[in-house]
Amino acid sequence: MIVKDIGKEQLIRDTAKHLFFSEGKLHATTQDIADAAGVNRTLVHYYFRSRNILFEQVVEEARLDLRNTIDSVLKAPLGFKEKLQKIISVFIDETTKYPFRELFVITETNRNKDLGTSKMNNGFIKSFMIEVKREMDAGNLKNMEPKQFIMNLFALMAYPVLASQLNKAILDIKEPEFKRLMKQRKQLIFEMLYIGN
Amino acid sequence: MIVKDIGKEQLIRDTAKHLFFSEGKLHATTQDIADAAGVNRTLVHYYFRSRNILFEQVVEEARLDLRNTIDSVLKAPLGFKEKLQKIISVFIDETTKYPFRELFVITETNRNKDLGTSKMNNGFIKSFMIEVKREMDAGNLKNMEPKQFIMNLFALMAYPVLASQLNKAILDIKEPEFKRLMKQRKQLIFEMLYIGN
DNA sequence: CTTTTGTCTAACATTTTTGTTAAACGAAAG
DNA sequence: CTTTCGTTTAACAAAAATGTTAGACAAAAG
């Protein structure tokens, strides 16, 4: 992992993120984090006072990153078709980079039902849903409730990476083939959803 | 929760499963489990000797249940169309009953990469993939690699429930509406995948 | 040079979770 | 009735994880 020299505080935060989001070690202890960062465990407490504070910060960053990722593409000034392609592209790139980030947010959002709710929803989704409805009326998308469309979109983008180990096990495939399949998916997902031309 | 009188051992196992799979409390301690089961914590150790043994048993049961669910429908002697409908129906019913079971299996399969692999894959998926290929050639399914089709299928079935809290947050909906949307999905997923008549 | 300041660490303390033991209890067998 | 045997529990022990303190250290300020 690339290490910034800017400071141990950021190093610790980044390492925690790396353990949680890239390696999927959801139960990593302060010791695990310190070891991975190559610092003394006490330093974690020096900067964050408690594991929980570090934890909260990282969860919050994850939730924000996820939300920003979604927002930044939803509000892009593009035609629907191009926007949809961009959403898929950006989201899959992000997901590949941090395969477990969404799993992490899911787990934490489940654990603390109230906390996440208010911080995720925003106006962009609503205006995107209106666009979706318009495209359905125009015959470019299969007709359904826009909310269903969005759930389908996220499902197709997120699930395969999220459950990559399980998918590999069920389909009996190894990493190289899995990588190849993931590459195909940007185009594939678009084709599954967009039936216009 | 309905409690069988058959014995505390099974009660403890069931309670653990309930906490893990239905409530999503992935980090429940022996104390949590004992409290939820209404038994003394020592009893957990009396029957299972260690938390880890109980844990392994429950993971194994989950993996087996998931595999059995998949197998039982895959090998059903039905035409493809009916089989696909049945797969979706059974899987969604199961997922609704144990919303976190797959999340749990995913998390654990991630944690212990080697363990799960061998125990999940089996012949039924392979023969199902052949059926899928045949239906693609017949023009009843959009043409793609069968493995992609299966990932799409699982994604559409599993993700919305798995990430229900996140979906509710993003789409700004409450439980009743979410339930309604879930009910619609059996038909919807089928229609998205099966383009024949 | 010495003082200050922020960073870092070892040693210690506390809390949380897990695991063990010895004994209590009640039902069924003798 | 008393013995046996599986179940259950309280009390104790150990381990794992978190949190605190006092002081070392080095670089910058005086």
Coordinates of C-alpha atoms (C1' of nucleotides) in Angstrom, one line a residue:
Chain A
M1 CA 0.0 0.0 0.0
I2 CA 1.2 3.5 -0.9
V3 CA 2.0 5.4 2.3
K4 CA 1.8 9.2 2.5
D5 CA 4.4 10.8 4.6
I6 CA 2.1 13.6 5.6
G7 CA 1.5 12.2 9.0
K8 CA 0.8 9.1 11.1
E9 CA -2.7 10.3 11.8
Q10 CA -3.7 10.1 8.2
L11 CA -1.7 6.9 7.8
I12 CA -3.7 5.3 10.6
R13 CA -7.0 6.4 9.1
D14 CA -5.9 5.2 5.6
T15 CA -4.7 1.9 7.0
A16 CA -8.0 1.3 8.8
K17 CA -9.9 2.1 5.6
H18 CA -7.6 -0.2 3.7
L19 CA -8.2 -3.1 6.1
F20 CA -11.9 -2.5 6.2
F21 CA -12.7 -1.6 2.6
S22 CA -10.1 -3.3 0.5
E23 CA -9.3 -6.4 2.6
G24 CA -12.7 -6.9 4.1
K25 CA -11.4 -7.3 7.7
L26 CA -14.4 -6.0 9.3
H27 CA -13.4 -7.0 12.8
A28 CA -9.9 -5.6 12.8
T29 CA -8.7 -4.6 16.3
T30 CA -6.6 -1.5 17.2
Q31 CA -3.6 -3.8 17.3
D32 CA -4.4 -5.1 13.8
I33 CA -4.6 -1.6 12.5
A34 CA -1.5 -0.5 14.3
D35 CA 0.4 -3.5 13.0
A36 CA -0.7 -2.9 9.5
A37 CA 0.2 0.7 9.7
G38 CA 3.6 -0.1 11.3
V39 CA 3.0 2.1 14.3
N40 CA 2.6 1.6 18.0
R41 CA -0.9 0.8 19.1
T42 CA -0.8 3.6 21.6
L43 CA -0.6 6.0 18.7
V44 CA -4.0 5.0 17.6
H45 CA -5.3 6.2 21.0
Y46 CA -3.1 9.3 20.9
Y47 CA -4.8 10.5 17.7
F48 CA -8.3 9.1 18.1
R49 CA -8.7 8.6 21.8
S50 CA -10.8 5.5 21.3
R51 CA -11.2 2.8 18.7
N52 CA -14.8 3.8 18.4
I53 CA -13.9 7.4 17.3
L54 CA -11.5 6.1 14.6
F55 CA -14.2 3.7 13.6
E56 CA -16.9 6.4 13.4
Q57 CA -14.7 8.6 11.3
V58 CA -14.0 5.9 8.9
V59 CA -17.6 4.8 8.6
E60 CA -18.5 8.4 8.0
E61 CA -15.9 8.9 5.3
A62 CA -17.1 5.7 3.6
R63 CA -20.7 6.8 3.7
L64 CA -19.7 10.2 2.3
D65 CA -17.5 8.8 -0.4
L66 CA -20.3 6.5 -1.5
R67 CA -22.7 9.3 -1.5
N68 CA -20.4 11.7 -3.3
T69 CA -19.7 9.0 -5.9
I70 CA -23.4 8.7 -6.5
D71 CA -24.1 12.4 -6.5
S72 CA -21.2 13.4 -8.7
V73 CA -22.5 11.3 -11.6
L74 CA -26.2 11.8 -11.0
K75 CA -25.9 15.6 -11.4
A76 CA -23.6 15.4 -14.4
P77 CA -25.0 17.5 -17.3
L78 CA -25.4 14.7 -19.8
G79 CA -28.1 13.1 -21.8
F80 CA -29.7 10.1 -20.0
K81 CA -28.0 7.5 -22.0
E82 CA -24.6 8.9 -21.5
K83 CA -25.3 9.6 -17.9
L84 CA -26.4 6.0 -17.3
Q85 CA -23.2 4.8 -19.0
K86 CA -21.1 7.1 -16.8
I87 CA -22.9 6.0 -13.6
I88 CA -22.1 2.4 -14.3
S89 CA -18.5 3.1 -15.3
V90 CA -17.7 5.3 -12.3
F91 CA -19.5 3.0 -9.8
I92 CA -17.8 -0.1 -11.0
D93 CA -14.4 1.5 -11.0
E94 CA -15.0 2.7 -7.4
T95 CA -16.3 -0.7 -6.4
T96 CA -13.3 -2.5 -7.8
K97 CA -10.9 -0.2 -6.0
Y98 CA -12.7 -0.6 -2.6
P99 CA -14.5 -4.0 -3.0
F100 CA -15.7 -4.1 0.6
R101 CA -16.6 -0.5 1.2
E102 CA -20.3 -1.0 0.4
L103 CA -20.4 -4.2 2.3
F104 CA -19.0 -2.2 5.2
V105 CA -21.6 0.5 4.9
I106 CA -24.3 -2.1 4.6
T107 CA -23.2 -3.9 7.7
E108 CA -22.9 -0.6 9.7
T109 CA -26.1 0.8 8.4
N110 CA -27.8 -2.4 9.5
R111 CA -26.3 -2.2 12.9
N112 CA -27.2 1.3 13.5
K113 CA -30.5 1.7 11.7
D114 CA -31.2 5.3 12.5
L115 CA -27.8 6.8 11.8
G116 CA -27.4 6.1 8.2
T117 CA -30.9 7.0 7.0
S118 CA -30.7 10.8 7.2
K119 CA -27.2 11.1 5.7
M120 CA -27.7 9.2 2.5
N121 CA -30.8 10.5 0.9
N122 CA -30.7 13.7 -1.1
G123 CA -32.3 15.6 -4.0
F124 CA -30.2 14.1 -6.8
I125 CA -31.8 10.7 -6.6
K126 CA -35.2 12.3 -6.8
S127 CA -34.4 14.3 -10.0
F128 CA -32.8 11.2 -11.4
M129 CA -35.9 9.2 -10.8
I130 CA -37.9 11.8 -12.8
E131 CA -35.4 11.3 -15.7
V132 CA -35.8 7.6 -15.4
K133 CA -39.6 7.9 -15.6
R134 CA -39.3 10.1 -18.7
E135 CA -37.0 7.5 -20.4
M136 CA -39.5 4.8 -19.6
D137 CA -42.3 6.8 -21.2
A138 CA -40.0 7.3 -24.2
G139 CA -39.6 3.5 -24.4
N140 CA -35.8 3.5 -23.7
L141 CA -36.2 1.7 -20.4
K142 CA -38.4 -1.2 -19.5
N143 CA -41.5 0.2 -17.7
M144 CA -41.5 -0.3 -13.9
E145 CA -41.4 1.8 -10.8
P146 CA -38.3 4.1 -11.0
K147 CA -37.3 2.9 -7.5
Q148 CA -37.2 -0.7 -8.8
F149 CA -35.1 0.5 -11.7
I150 CA -32.6 2.1 -9.3
M151 CA -32.5 -1.0 -7.1
N152 CA -31.8 -3.1 -10.2
L153 CA -29.1 -0.8 -11.3
F154 CA -27.3 -0.9 -7.9
A155 CA -27.8 -4.6 -7.6
L156 CA -26.2 -5.4 -10.9
M157 CA -23.3 -3.0 -10.2
A158 CA -22.6 -3.8 -6.6
Y159 CA -23.5 -7.4 -5.9
P160 CA -20.9 -9.3 -8.0
V161 CA -18.0 -7.6 -6.3
L162 CA -19.5 -7.4 -2.9
A163 CA -20.1 -11.2 -2.9
S164 CA -17.1 -12.0 -5.1
Q165 CA -15.8 -14.8 -3.0
L166 CA -19.2 -16.4 -2.9
N167 CA -19.7 -16.0 -6.6
K168 CA -16.3 -17.5 -7.3
A169 CA -17.2 -20.4 -5.1
I170 CA -20.6 -21.0 -6.6
L171 CA -19.4 -20.6 -10.2
D172 CA -16.2 -22.4 -9.5
I173 CA -14.0 -19.7 -11.0
K174 CA -10.6 -18.2 -10.1
E175 CA -9.4 -14.6 -9.9
P176 CA -8.3 -14.2 -13.6
E177 CA -11.6 -15.3 -15.0
F178 CA -13.5 -13.3 -12.4
K179 CA -11.5 -10.2 -13.4
R180 CA -12.4 -10.8 -17.0
L181 CA -16.1 -11.1 -16.3
M182 CA -16.1 -7.9 -14.2
K183 CA -14.6 -6.0 -17.1
Q184 CA -17.4 -7.2 -19.4
R185 CA -20.0 -6.0 -17.0
K186 CA -20.0 -2.3 -17.7
Q187 CA -21.2 -2.8 -21.2
L188 CA -23.4 -5.8 -20.2
I189 CA -25.3 -3.9 -17.4
F190 CA -26.0 -1.0 -19.7
E191 CA -27.4 -3.3 -22.4
M192 CA -29.6 -5.1 -19.8
L193 CA -31.2 -1.8 -18.7
Y194 CA -31.2 0.4 -21.7
I195 CA -33.5 -1.1 -24.4
G196 CA -33.7 2.0 -26.6
N197 CA -31.0 2.8 -29.2
Chain B
M1 CA -39.5 -15.8 18.5
I2 CA -41.1 -19.2 18.6
V3 CA -39.2 -21.4 21.0
K4 CA -39.0 -25.2 20.7
D5 CA -39.1 -27.1 24.0
I6 CA -37.0 -29.9 22.5
G7 CA -33.9 -28.7 24.2
K8 CA -31.7 -25.8 25.1
E9 CA -29.0 -26.9 22.8
Q10 CA -31.1 -26.4 19.8
L11 CA -32.6 -23.3 21.3
I12 CA -29.1 -21.8 21.6
R13 CA -28.3 -22.7 18.0
D14 CA -31.5 -21.3 16.8
T15 CA -31.1 -18.1 18.7
A16 CA -27.6 -17.6 17.4
K17 CA -29.0 -18.2 13.9
H18 CA -31.8 -15.7 14.6
L19 CA -29.4 -13.1 15.8
F20 CA -27.0 -13.5 13.0
F21 CA -29.3 -14.1 10.0
S22 CA -32.5 -12.3 10.9
E23 CA -31.3 -9.5 13.0
G24 CA -28.0 -9.0 11.3
K25 CA -26.1 -8.9 14.6
L26 CA -22.9 -10.2 13.2
H27 CA -20.8 -9.5 16.3
A28 CA -23.1 -11.0 18.9
T29 CA -21.2 -12.3 21.9
T30 CA -21.9 -15.4 23.9
Q31 CA -23.6 -13.2 26.4
D32 CA -25.8 -11.6 23.8
I33 CA -26.8 -15.1 22.5
A34 CA -27.4 -16.4 26.0
D35 CA -29.6 -13.4 26.9
A36 CA -31.6 -13.6 23.7
A37 CA -32.1 -17.3 24.4
G38 CA -33.0 -16.7 28.0
V39 CA -30.4 -19.1 29.3
N40 CA -27.3 -18.8 31.4
R41 CA -24.2 -18.0 29.4
T42 CA -22.4 -21.0 30.9
L43 CA -24.8 -23.2 29.1
V44 CA -23.5 -22.1 25.8
H45 CA -20.1 -23.4 26.9
Y46 CA -21.6 -26.6 28.3
Y47 CA -23.1 -27.5 25.0
F48 CA -20.6 -26.0 22.6
R49 CA -17.4 -25.8 24.6
S50 CA -16.4 -22.6 22.9
R51 CA -18.0 -19.7 21.0
N52 CA -16.0 -20.7 18.0
I53 CA -17.5 -24.1 17.8
L54 CA -21.0 -22.8 18.0
F55 CA -20.0 -20.2 15.4
E56 CA -18.6 -22.8 13.0
Q57 CA -21.7 -24.9 13.3
V58 CA -24.0 -22.0 12.5
V59 CA -21.8 -20.8 9.6
E60 CA -21.8 -24.4 8.3
E61 CA -25.6 -24.6 8.6
A62 CA -26.0 -21.4 6.8
R63 CA -23.8 -22.4 4.0
L64 CA -25.6 -25.7 3.7
D65 CA -29.0 -24.1 3.8
L66 CA -28.1 -21.7 1.1
R67 CA -26.6 -24.4 -1.0
N68 CA -29.6 -26.7 -0.5
T69 CA -32.0 -23.9 -1.4
I70 CA -30.1 -23.4 -4.7
D71 CA -29.8 -27.1 -5.4
S72 CA -33.4 -28.0 -4.7
V73 CA -34.7 -25.6 -7.3
L74 CA -31.9 -26.1 -9.8
K75 CA -32.6 -29.8 -10.1
A76 CA -36.4 -29.5 -10.2
P77 CA -37.8 -31.4 -13.2
L78 CA -39.4 -28.4 -14.9
G79 CA -39.1 -26.5 -18.2
F80 CA -36.7 -23.7 -18.1
K81 CA -39.2 -20.9 -17.9
E82 CA -41.0 -22.6 -14.9
K83 CA -37.7 -23.4 -13.3
L84 CA -36.5 -19.8 -13.5
Q85 CA -39.8 -18.6 -12.0
K86 CA -39.5 -21.1 -9.2
I87 CA -35.8 -20.2 -8.5
I88 CA -36.8 -16.6 -8.1
S89 CA -39.8 -17.4 -5.9
V90 CA -38.0 -19.7 -3.6
F91 CA -34.9 -17.6 -3.3
I92 CA -36.8 -14.4 -2.5
D93 CA -39.0 -16.2 0.1
E94 CA -35.9 -17.6 1.8
T95 CA -34.1 -14.2 1.6
T96 CA -37.1 -12.5 3.2
K97 CA -37.2 -15.0 6.0
Y98 CA -33.5 -14.7 6.7
P99 CA -32.5 -11.3 5.3
F100 CA -28.9 -11.4 6.6
R101 CA -28.0 -15.0 6.0
E102 CA -26.4 -14.4 2.7
L103 CA -24.7 -11.3 4.1
F104 CA -23.3 -13.5 6.9
V105 CA -22.1 -16.1 4.5
I106 CA -20.5 -13.4 2.3
T107 CA -18.7 -11.9 5.3
E108 CA -17.5 -15.2 6.5
T109 CA -16.5 -16.5 3.1
N110 CA -14.5 -13.3 2.7
R111 CA -12.8 -13.7 6.0
N112 CA -11.8 -17.3 5.4
K113 CA -11.3 -17.4 1.7
D114 CA -10.3 -21.1 1.4
L115 CA -13.0 -22.6 3.6
G116 CA -16.1 -21.8 1.6
T117 CA -14.8 -22.4 -1.9
S118 CA -14.9 -26.2 -1.9
K119 CA -18.2 -26.5 -0.1
M120 CA -20.4 -24.3 -2.4
N121 CA -19.7 -25.4 -5.9
N122 CA -21.5 -28.5 -7.3
G123 CA -22.8 -30.1 -10.4
F124 CA -26.2 -28.6 -10.5
I125 CA -24.9 -25.1 -11.4
K126 CA -23.0 -26.6 -14.3
S127 CA -26.0 -28.4 -15.7
F128 CA -28.1 -25.2 -15.1
M129 CA -25.6 -23.2 -17.1
I130 CA -26.0 -25.6 -20.0
E131 CA -29.8 -25.0 -19.8
V132 CA -29.2 -21.3 -19.8
K133 CA -27.0 -21.5 -22.9
R134 CA -29.7 -23.5 -24.7
E135 CA -32.3 -20.8 -23.8
M136 CA -30.0 -18.1 -25.1
D137 CA -29.6 -19.9 -28.4
A138 CA -33.4 -20.3 -28.5
G139 CA -33.7 -16.5 -28.0
N140 CA -35.5 -16.7 -24.7
L141 CA -32.7 -15.0 -22.8
K142 CA -30.5 -12.2 -23.8
N143 CA -27.2 -13.5 -25.1
M144 CA -24.3 -13.4 -22.7
E145 CA -21.9 -15.7 -20.9
P146 CA -24.0 -18.0 -18.8
K147 CA -21.9 -17.1 -15.7
Q148 CA -22.9 -13.4 -16.2
F149 CA -26.5 -14.4 -16.4
I150 CA -26.3 -16.3 -13.1
M151 CA -24.5 -13.4 -11.4
N152 CA -27.2 -11.1 -12.7
L153 CA -29.9 -13.4 -11.4
F154 CA -28.4 -13.6 -7.9
A155 CA -27.7 -9.9 -7.9
L156 CA -31.3 -9.0 -8.6
M157 CA -32.6 -11.4 -6.1
A158 CA -30.2 -10.9 -3.2
Y159 CA -29.0 -7.4 -3.2
P160 CA -32.1 -5.4 -2.4
V161 CA -32.8 -7.4 0.8
L162 CA -29.2 -7.7 1.7
A163 CA -28.7 -3.9 1.5
S164 CA -32.3 -3.1 2.6
Q165 CA -31.3 -0.4 5.0
L166 CA -29.0 1.3 2.6
N167 CA -31.7 1.1 -0.1
K168 CA -34.3 2.5 2.2
A169 CA -31.9 5.4 3.0
I170 CA -30.9 6.2 -0.6
L171 CA -34.5 5.9 -1.9
D172 CA -36.0 7.6 1.2
I173 CA -38.6 4.9 1.8
K174 CA -40.0 3.3 4.9
E175 CA -40.8 -0.3 5.7
P176 CA -44.3 -0.6 4.2
E177 CA -43.3 0.7 0.8
F178 CA -40.2 -1.4 0.9
K179 CA -42.3 -4.5 1.5
R180 CA -44.6 -3.6 -1.3
L181 CA -41.6 -3.2 -3.7
M182 CA -40.2 -6.5 -2.7
K183 CA -43.4 -8.3 -3.4
Q184 CA -43.4 -6.9 -6.9
R185 CA -39.9 -8.1 -7.6
K186 CA -40.6 -11.8 -8.2
Q187 CA -42.5 -10.9 -11.3
L188 CA -40.2 -8.0 -12.2
I189 CA -37.0 -10.0 -12.1
F190 CA -38.4 -12.7 -14.2
E191 CA -39.5 -10.2 -16.8
M192 CA -36.1 -8.6 -16.9
L193 CA -34.4 -11.8 -17.6
Y194 CA -36.8 -13.8 -19.7
I195 CA -37.4 -12.1 -23.0
G196 CA -39.2 -15.0 -24.7
N197 CA -42.8 -15.6 -24.3
Chain C
dC1 C1' 22.2 25.9 25.1
dT2 C1' 17.4 25.1 27.3
dT3 C1' 12.8 25.3 26.8
dT4 C1' 8.9 24.3 24.6
dT5 C1' 5.9 21.5 21.9
dG6 C1' 4.1 17.9 19.5
dT7 C1' 5.0 13.1 18.6
dC8 C1' 5.7 8.6 20.1
dT9 C1' 6.3 4.6 23.3
dA10 C1' 6.5 1.3 27.3
dA11 C1' 4.3 0.1 31.2
dC12 C1' 0.4 -0.2 33.6
dA13 C1' -4.9 -0.4 34.4
dT14 C1' -9.5 -1.4 33.1
dT15 C1' -13.0 -3.5 30.7
dT16 C1' -15.0 -7.0 27.9
dT17 C1' -15.3 -11.5 26.5
dT18 C1' -14.4 -16.1 26.8
dG19 C1' -13.5 -20.3 29.2
dT20 C1' -13.5 -23.6 33.6
dT21 C1' -14.8 -25.7 37.8
dA22 C1' -17.3 -27.3 41.4
dA23 C1' -21.5 -27.7 43.2
dA24 C1' -26.8 -27.4 43.1
dC25 C1' -30.9 -29.2 41.3
dG26 C1' -34.5 -32.3 39.6
dA27 C1' -36.1 -36.2 37.3
dA28 C1' -35.7 -41.1 36.5
dA29 C1' -33.7 -45.7 37.9
dG30 C1' -32.6 -48.8 41.2
Chain D
dC1 C1' -35.5 -43.3 50.0
dT2 C1' -30.9 -42.7 47.7
dT3 C1' -28.3 -43.0 43.8
dT4 C1' -27.3 -41.7 39.4
dC5 C1' -27.1 -38.7 35.6
dG6 C1' -27.8 -35.0 32.6
dT7 C1' -28.7 -30.2 33.1
dT8 C1' -28.0 -25.8 35.0
dT9 C1' -25.8 -22.2 37.5
dA10 C1' -22.7 -19.1 40.3
dA11 C1' -18.2 -18.1 41.2
dC12 C1' -13.8 -18.0 39.6
dA13 C1' -9.9 -17.7 36.1
dA14 C1' -7.8 -16.4 31.9
dA15 C1' -7.4 -14.1 27.7
dA16 C1' -8.1 -10.4 24.6
dA17 C1' -9.0 -5.9 23.7
dT18 C1' -9.2 -1.2 25.0
dG19 C1' -7.8 2.8 27.4
dT20 C1' -4.4 5.8 30.4
dT21 C1' -0.3 7.7 32.2
dA22 C1' 4.1 9.3 32.6
dG23 C1' 8.0 10.0 30.5
dA24 C1' 11.4 9.7 26.3
dC25 C1' 12.6 11.9 22.1
dA26 C1' 13.5 15.1 18.5
dA27 C1' 12.7 19.3 16.2
dA28 C1' 11.7 24.2 16.4
dA29 C1' 11.5 28.5 19.2
dG30 C1' 13.5 31.3 22.3

